[in-house]
Tab-separated table of C-alpha atoms in Angstrom:
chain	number	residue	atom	x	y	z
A	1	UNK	CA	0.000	0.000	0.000
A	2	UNK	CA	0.803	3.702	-0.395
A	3	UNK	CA	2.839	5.149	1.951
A	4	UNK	CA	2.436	8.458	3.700
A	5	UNK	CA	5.923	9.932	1.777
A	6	UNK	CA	4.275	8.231	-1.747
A	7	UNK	CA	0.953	11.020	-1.552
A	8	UNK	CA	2.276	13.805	0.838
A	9	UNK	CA	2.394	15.847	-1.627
A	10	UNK	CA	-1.395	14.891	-2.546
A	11	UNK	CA	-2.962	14.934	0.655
A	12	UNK	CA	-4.673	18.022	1.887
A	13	UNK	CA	-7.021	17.986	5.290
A	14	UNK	CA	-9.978	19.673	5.640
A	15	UNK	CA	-10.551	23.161	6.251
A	16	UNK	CA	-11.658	22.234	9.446
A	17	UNK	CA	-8.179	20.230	10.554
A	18	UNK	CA	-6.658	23.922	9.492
A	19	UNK	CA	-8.925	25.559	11.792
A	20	UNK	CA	-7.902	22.971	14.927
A	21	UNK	CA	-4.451	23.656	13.977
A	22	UNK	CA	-3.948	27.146	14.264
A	23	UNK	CA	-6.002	27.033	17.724
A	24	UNK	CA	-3.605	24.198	18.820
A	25	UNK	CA	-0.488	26.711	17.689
A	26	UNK	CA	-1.994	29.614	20.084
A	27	UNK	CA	-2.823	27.202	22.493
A	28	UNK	CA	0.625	26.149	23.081
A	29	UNK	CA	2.083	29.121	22.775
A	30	UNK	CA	-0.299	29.930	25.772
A	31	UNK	CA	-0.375	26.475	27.482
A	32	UNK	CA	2.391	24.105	27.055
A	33	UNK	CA	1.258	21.059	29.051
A	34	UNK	CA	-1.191	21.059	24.905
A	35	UNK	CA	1.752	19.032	23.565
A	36	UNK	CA	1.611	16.082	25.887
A	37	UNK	CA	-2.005	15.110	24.839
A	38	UNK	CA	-2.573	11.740	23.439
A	39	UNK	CA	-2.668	11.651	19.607
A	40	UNK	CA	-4.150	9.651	16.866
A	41	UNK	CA	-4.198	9.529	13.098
A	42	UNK	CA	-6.708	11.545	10.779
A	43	UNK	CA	-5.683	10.082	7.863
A	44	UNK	CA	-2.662	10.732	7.783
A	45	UNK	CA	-1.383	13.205	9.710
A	46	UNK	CA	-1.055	13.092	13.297
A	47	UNK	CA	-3.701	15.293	15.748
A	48	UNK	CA	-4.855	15.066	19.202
A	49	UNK	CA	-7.436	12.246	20.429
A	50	UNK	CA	-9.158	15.162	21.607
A	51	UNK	CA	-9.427	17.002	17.975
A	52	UNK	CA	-10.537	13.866	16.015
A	53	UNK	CA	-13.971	13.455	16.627
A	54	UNK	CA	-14.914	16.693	15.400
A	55	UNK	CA	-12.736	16.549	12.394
A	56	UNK	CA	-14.791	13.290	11.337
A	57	UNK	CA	-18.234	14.946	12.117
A	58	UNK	CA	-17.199	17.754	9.912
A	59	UNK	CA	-15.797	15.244	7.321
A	60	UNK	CA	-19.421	13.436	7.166
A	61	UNK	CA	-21.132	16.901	7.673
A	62	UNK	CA	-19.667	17.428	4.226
A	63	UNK	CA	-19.928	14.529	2.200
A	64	UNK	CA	-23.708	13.195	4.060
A	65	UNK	CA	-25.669	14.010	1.079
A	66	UNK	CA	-23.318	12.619	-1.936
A	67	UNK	CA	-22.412	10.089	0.473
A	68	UNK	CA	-24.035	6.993	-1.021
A	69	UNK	CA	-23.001	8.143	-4.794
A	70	UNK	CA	-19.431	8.801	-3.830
A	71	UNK	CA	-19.722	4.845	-2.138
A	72	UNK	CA	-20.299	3.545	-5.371
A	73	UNK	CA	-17.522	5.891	-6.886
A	74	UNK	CA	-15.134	4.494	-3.930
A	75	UNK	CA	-15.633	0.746	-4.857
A	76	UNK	CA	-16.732	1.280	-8.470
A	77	UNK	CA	-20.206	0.249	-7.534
A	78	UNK	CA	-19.090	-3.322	-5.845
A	79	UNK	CA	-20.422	-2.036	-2.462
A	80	UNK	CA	-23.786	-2.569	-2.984
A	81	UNK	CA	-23.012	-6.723	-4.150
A	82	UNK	CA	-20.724	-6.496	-0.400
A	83	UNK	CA	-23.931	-5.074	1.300
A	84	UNK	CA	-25.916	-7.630	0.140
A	85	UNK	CA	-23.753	-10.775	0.998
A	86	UNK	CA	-22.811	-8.911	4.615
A	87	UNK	CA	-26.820	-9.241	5.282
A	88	UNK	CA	-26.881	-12.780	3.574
A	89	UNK	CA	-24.243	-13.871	6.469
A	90	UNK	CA	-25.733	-12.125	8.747
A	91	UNK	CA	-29.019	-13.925	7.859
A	92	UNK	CA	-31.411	-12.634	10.538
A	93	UNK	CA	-34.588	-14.194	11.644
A	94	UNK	CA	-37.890	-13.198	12.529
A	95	UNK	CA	-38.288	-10.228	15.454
A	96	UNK	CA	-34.444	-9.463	15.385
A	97	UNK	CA	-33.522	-6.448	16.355
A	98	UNK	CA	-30.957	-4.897	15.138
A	99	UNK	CA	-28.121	-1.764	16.230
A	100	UNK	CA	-26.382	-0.690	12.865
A	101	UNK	CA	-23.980	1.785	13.776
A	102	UNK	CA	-22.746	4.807	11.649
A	103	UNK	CA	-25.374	3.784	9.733
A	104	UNK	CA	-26.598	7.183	9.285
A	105	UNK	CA	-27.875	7.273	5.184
A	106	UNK	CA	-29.784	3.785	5.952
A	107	UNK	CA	-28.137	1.829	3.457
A	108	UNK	CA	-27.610	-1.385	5.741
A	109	UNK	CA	-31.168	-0.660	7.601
A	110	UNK	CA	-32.911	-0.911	4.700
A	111	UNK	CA	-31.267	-4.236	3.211
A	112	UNK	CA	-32.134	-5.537	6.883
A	113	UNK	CA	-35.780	-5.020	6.688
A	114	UNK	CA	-36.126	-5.695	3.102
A	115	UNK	CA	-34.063	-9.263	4.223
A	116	UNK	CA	-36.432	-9.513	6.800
A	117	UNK	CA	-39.448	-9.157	5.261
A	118	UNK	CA	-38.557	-10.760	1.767
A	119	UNK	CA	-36.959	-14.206	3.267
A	120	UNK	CA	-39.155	-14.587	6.225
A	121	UNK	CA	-42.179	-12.276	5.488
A	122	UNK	CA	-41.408	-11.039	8.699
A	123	UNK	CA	-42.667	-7.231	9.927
A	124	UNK	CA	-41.442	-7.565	13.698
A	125	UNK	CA	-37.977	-6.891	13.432
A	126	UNK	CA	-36.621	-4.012	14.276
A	127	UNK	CA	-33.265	-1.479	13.273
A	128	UNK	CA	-32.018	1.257	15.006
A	129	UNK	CA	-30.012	3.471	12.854
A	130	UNK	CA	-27.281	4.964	15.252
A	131	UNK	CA	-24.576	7.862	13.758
A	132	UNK	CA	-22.449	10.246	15.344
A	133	UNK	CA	-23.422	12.849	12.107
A	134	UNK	CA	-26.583	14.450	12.488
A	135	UNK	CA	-26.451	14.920	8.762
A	136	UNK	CA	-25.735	11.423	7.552
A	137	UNK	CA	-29.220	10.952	10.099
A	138	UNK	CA	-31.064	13.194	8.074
A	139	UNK	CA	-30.520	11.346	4.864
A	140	UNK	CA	-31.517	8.071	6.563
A	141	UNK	CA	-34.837	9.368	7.613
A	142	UNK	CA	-35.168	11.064	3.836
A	143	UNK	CA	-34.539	7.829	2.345
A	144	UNK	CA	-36.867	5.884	4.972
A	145	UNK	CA	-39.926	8.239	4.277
A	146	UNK	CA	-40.460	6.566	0.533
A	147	UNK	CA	-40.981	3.232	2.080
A	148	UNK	CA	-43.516	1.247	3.951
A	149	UNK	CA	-41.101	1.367	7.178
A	150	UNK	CA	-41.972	5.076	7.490
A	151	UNK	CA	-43.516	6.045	10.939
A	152	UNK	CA	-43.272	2.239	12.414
A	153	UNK	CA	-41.625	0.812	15.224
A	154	UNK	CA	-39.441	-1.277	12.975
A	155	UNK	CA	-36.949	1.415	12.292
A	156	UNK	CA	-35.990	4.558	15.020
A	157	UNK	CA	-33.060	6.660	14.330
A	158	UNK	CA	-30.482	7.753	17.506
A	159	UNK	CA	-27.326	9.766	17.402
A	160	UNK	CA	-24.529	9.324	19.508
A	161	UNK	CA	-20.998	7.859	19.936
A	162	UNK	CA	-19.803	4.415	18.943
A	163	UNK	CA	-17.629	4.684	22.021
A	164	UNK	CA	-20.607	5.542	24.350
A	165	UNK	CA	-23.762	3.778	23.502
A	166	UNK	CA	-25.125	5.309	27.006
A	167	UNK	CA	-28.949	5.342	25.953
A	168	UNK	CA	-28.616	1.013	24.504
A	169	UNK	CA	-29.239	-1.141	27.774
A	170	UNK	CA	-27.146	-3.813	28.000
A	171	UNK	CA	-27.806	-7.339	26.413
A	172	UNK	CA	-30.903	-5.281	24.517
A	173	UNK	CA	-29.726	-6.008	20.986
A	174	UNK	CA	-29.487	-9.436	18.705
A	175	UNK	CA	-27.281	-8.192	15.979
A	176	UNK	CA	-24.935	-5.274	15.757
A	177	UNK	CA	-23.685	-4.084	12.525
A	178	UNK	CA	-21.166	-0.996	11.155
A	179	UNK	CA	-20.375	-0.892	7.718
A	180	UNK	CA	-17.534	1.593	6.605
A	181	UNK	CA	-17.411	3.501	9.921
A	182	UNK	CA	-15.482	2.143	12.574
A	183	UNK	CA	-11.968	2.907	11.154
A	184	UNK	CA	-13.087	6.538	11.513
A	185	UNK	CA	-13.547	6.105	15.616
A	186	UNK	CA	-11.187	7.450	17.659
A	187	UNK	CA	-10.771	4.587	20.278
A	188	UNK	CA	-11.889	1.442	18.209
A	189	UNK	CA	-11.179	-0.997	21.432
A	190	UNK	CA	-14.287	1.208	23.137
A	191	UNK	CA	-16.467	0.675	20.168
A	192	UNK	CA	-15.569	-2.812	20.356
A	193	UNK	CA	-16.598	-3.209	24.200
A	194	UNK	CA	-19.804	-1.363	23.513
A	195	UNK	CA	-20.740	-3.832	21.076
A	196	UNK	CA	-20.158	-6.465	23.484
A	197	UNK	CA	-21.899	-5.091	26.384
A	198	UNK	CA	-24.946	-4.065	24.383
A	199	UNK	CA	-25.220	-7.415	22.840
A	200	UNK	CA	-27.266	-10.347	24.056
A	201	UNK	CA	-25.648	-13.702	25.253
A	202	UNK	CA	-26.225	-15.237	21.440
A	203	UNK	CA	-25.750	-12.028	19.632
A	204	UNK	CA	-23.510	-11.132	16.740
A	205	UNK	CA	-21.447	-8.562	15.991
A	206	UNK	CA	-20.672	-7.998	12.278
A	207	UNK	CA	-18.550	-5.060	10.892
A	208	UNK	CA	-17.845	-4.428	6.680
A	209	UNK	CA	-14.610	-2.744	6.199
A	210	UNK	CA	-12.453	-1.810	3.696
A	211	UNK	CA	-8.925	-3.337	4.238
A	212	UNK	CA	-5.600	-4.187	2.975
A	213	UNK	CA	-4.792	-6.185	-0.212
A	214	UNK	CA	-2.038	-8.702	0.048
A	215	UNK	CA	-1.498	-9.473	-3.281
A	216	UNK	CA	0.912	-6.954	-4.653
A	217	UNK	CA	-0.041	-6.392	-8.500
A	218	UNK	CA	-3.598	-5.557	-7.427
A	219	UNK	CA	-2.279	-3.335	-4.102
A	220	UNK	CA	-0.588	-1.188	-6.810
A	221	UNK	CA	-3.724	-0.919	-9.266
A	222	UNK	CA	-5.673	-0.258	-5.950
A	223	UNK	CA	-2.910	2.629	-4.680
A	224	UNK	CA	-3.430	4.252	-8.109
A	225	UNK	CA	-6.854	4.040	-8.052
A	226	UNK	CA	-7.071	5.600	-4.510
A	227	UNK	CA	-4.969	7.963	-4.436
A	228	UNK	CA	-5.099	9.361	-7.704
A	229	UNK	CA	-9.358	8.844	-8.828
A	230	UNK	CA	-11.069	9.163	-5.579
A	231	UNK	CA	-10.032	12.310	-4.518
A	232	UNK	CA	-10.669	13.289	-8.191
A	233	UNK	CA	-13.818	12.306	-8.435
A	234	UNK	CA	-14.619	13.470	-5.311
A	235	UNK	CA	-13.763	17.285	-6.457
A	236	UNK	CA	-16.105	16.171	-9.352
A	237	UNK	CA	-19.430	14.531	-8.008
A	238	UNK	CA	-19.343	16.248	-4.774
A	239	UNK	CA	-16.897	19.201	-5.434
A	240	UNK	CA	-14.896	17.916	-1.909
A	241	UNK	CA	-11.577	17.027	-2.868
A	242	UNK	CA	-9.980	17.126	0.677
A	243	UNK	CA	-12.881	15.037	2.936
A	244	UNK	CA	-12.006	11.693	0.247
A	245	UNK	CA	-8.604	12.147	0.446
A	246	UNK	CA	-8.811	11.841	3.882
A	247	UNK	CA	-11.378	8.701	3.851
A	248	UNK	CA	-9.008	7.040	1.453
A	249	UNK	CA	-5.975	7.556	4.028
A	250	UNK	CA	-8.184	6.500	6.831
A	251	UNK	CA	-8.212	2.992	4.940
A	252	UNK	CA	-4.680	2.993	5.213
A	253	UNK	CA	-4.510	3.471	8.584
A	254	UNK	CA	-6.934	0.989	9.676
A	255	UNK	CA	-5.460	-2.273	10.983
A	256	UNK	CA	-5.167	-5.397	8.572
A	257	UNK	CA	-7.655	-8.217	9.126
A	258	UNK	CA	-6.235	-10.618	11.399
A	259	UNK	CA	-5.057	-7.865	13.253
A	260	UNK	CA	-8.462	-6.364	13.931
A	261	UNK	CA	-9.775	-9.676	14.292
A	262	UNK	CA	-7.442	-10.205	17.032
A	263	UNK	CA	-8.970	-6.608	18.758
A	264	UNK	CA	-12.276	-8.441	18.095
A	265	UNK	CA	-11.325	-11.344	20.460
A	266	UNK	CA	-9.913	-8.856	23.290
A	267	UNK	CA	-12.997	-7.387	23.366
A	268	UNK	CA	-14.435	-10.896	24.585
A	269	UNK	CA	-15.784	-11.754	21.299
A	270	UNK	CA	-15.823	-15.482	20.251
A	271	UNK	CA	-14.211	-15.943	16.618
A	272	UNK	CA	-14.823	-18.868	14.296
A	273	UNK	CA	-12.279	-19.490	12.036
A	274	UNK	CA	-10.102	-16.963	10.955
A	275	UNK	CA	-12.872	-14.301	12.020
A	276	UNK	CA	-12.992	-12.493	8.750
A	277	UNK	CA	-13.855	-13.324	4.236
A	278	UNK	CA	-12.257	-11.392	2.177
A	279	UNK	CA	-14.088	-9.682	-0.790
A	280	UNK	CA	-12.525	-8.635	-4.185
A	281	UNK	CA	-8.927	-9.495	-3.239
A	282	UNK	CA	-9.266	-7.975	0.180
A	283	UNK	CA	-10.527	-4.356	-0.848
A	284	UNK	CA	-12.612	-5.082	2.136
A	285	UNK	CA	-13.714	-7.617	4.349
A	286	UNK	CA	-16.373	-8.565	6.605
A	287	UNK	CA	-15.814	-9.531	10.341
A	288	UNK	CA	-17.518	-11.279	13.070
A	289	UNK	CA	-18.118	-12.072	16.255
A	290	UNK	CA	-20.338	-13.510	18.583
A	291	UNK	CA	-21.031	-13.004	22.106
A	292	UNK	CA	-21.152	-16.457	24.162
């Protein structure tokens, strides 16, 4: 994979990041104990735990709307055939209820119920669509309101933290899912735990990711690709150059499957097998765990 030095020259941050920056500088030229905070990637370049959260907000502020589009741009449309067989293994049954997190645009909550209700001709399940944008929530009501789900219990929408699901009782939930979101958390070992603890004894926790491609032909198609259409295409379709340059570095800074499988069984998850399938060469993957 592409290495920080290989697109340094390429990779701009948000406005936002700028923004943190410059009140970091005056900070520490006012406060120097600022220095010795903790710090974690954002994409990447280095900020403080502290900043990141907002700088992801603003990234998903931006993009919420072109979101979906840009998705299909991202994987050249193969998302939606990853979607489908990451609710095909999930395979949920009648009155589950589900907690898809950053799952603010609805995209996996609708595949659920449709799942639901076209395997089993089931209408008890339930989804509740949990994201830490507001605007990524908006879209996912939007999108519900043109289908028979509208203004039923089967689907609620919550934002919040992925580190903090303070409002989901514990051993409430049957299935938790995150698709494309949890390499943007902050602390992924406390999204981890939350899954866990909001789980119940029998539950499982699924996560779709994009990852890292071993084999090294298609890794340097894939860098090229990245690094050089995305953000490209992002200025295009959703005139935002900087916020997919950043979610293509965030892939690269996310851990490589059997290492976040690993995190997966220290957060007291049991793993079958190797804990993860690869799709399309490892572009992404699909994890999972169960809580016994």
């Amino acid at each position: 994979m592409a290495s920080p030095s290989r697109t340094a020259g390429f990779s701009t941050m948000t406005k936002v990041l700028h923004q943190h920056n410059n009140a970091a500088n005056n900070s520490n030229s006012n406060n120097s104990t600022t220095s010795s905070q903790p710090e974690t990637h954002f994409g990447f370049q280095n900020v403080p735990e502290s900043m990141k959260e907002a700088l992801v907000k603003q990234v998903f502020a931006n993009v919420a709307t072109k979101y979906d589009i840009m998705n299909d741009v991202m994987s050249g449309g193969v998302h939606r055939l990853w979607k489908d067989h990451f609710m095909r293994t999930l395979a949920p049954t009648p009155g589950t209820k589900l907690l898809d997190v950053a799952g603010g645009t609805g995209d996996i909550a609708m595949r659920f119920l449709d799942y639901c209700k076209e395997t089993h001709g089931d209408s008890t399940a339930q989804v509740t669509v949990f994201d830490i944008n507001p605007n990524m929530l908006e879209v996912g009501k939007e999108r519900f309101t043109k289908t028979p789900y509208h203004n039923t219990s089967q689907v609620s929408f919550m934002e919040g933290n992925a580190e903090n699901l303070e409002h989901i009782p514990d051993n409430s939930m049957d299935a938790y899912t995150i698709a494309f979101g949890i390499r943007n958390c902050t602390h992924v070992d406390r999204v981890l735990k939350e899954a866990y603890r909001v789980l119940k004894p029998g539950g499982r926790f699924m996560c779709l990711e994009f990852s890292k491609v071993e084999n090294p032909v298609i890794s340097k198609v894939y860098d090229v690709f990245s690094f050089d259409v995305i953000p490209t295409m992002g200025q295009i379709v959703a005139n935002d150059r900087d916020s997919y340059q950043y979610l293509v570095e965030s892939i690269r800074k996310f851990p490589p499957q059997k290492e976040f499988a690993k995190m997966i069984k220290d957060a007291g998850f049991t793993v079958m097998g190797q804990g993860y399938e690869d799709l399309t060469f490892g572009v992404a993957a699909i994890h999972s765990g169960f809580k016994l």
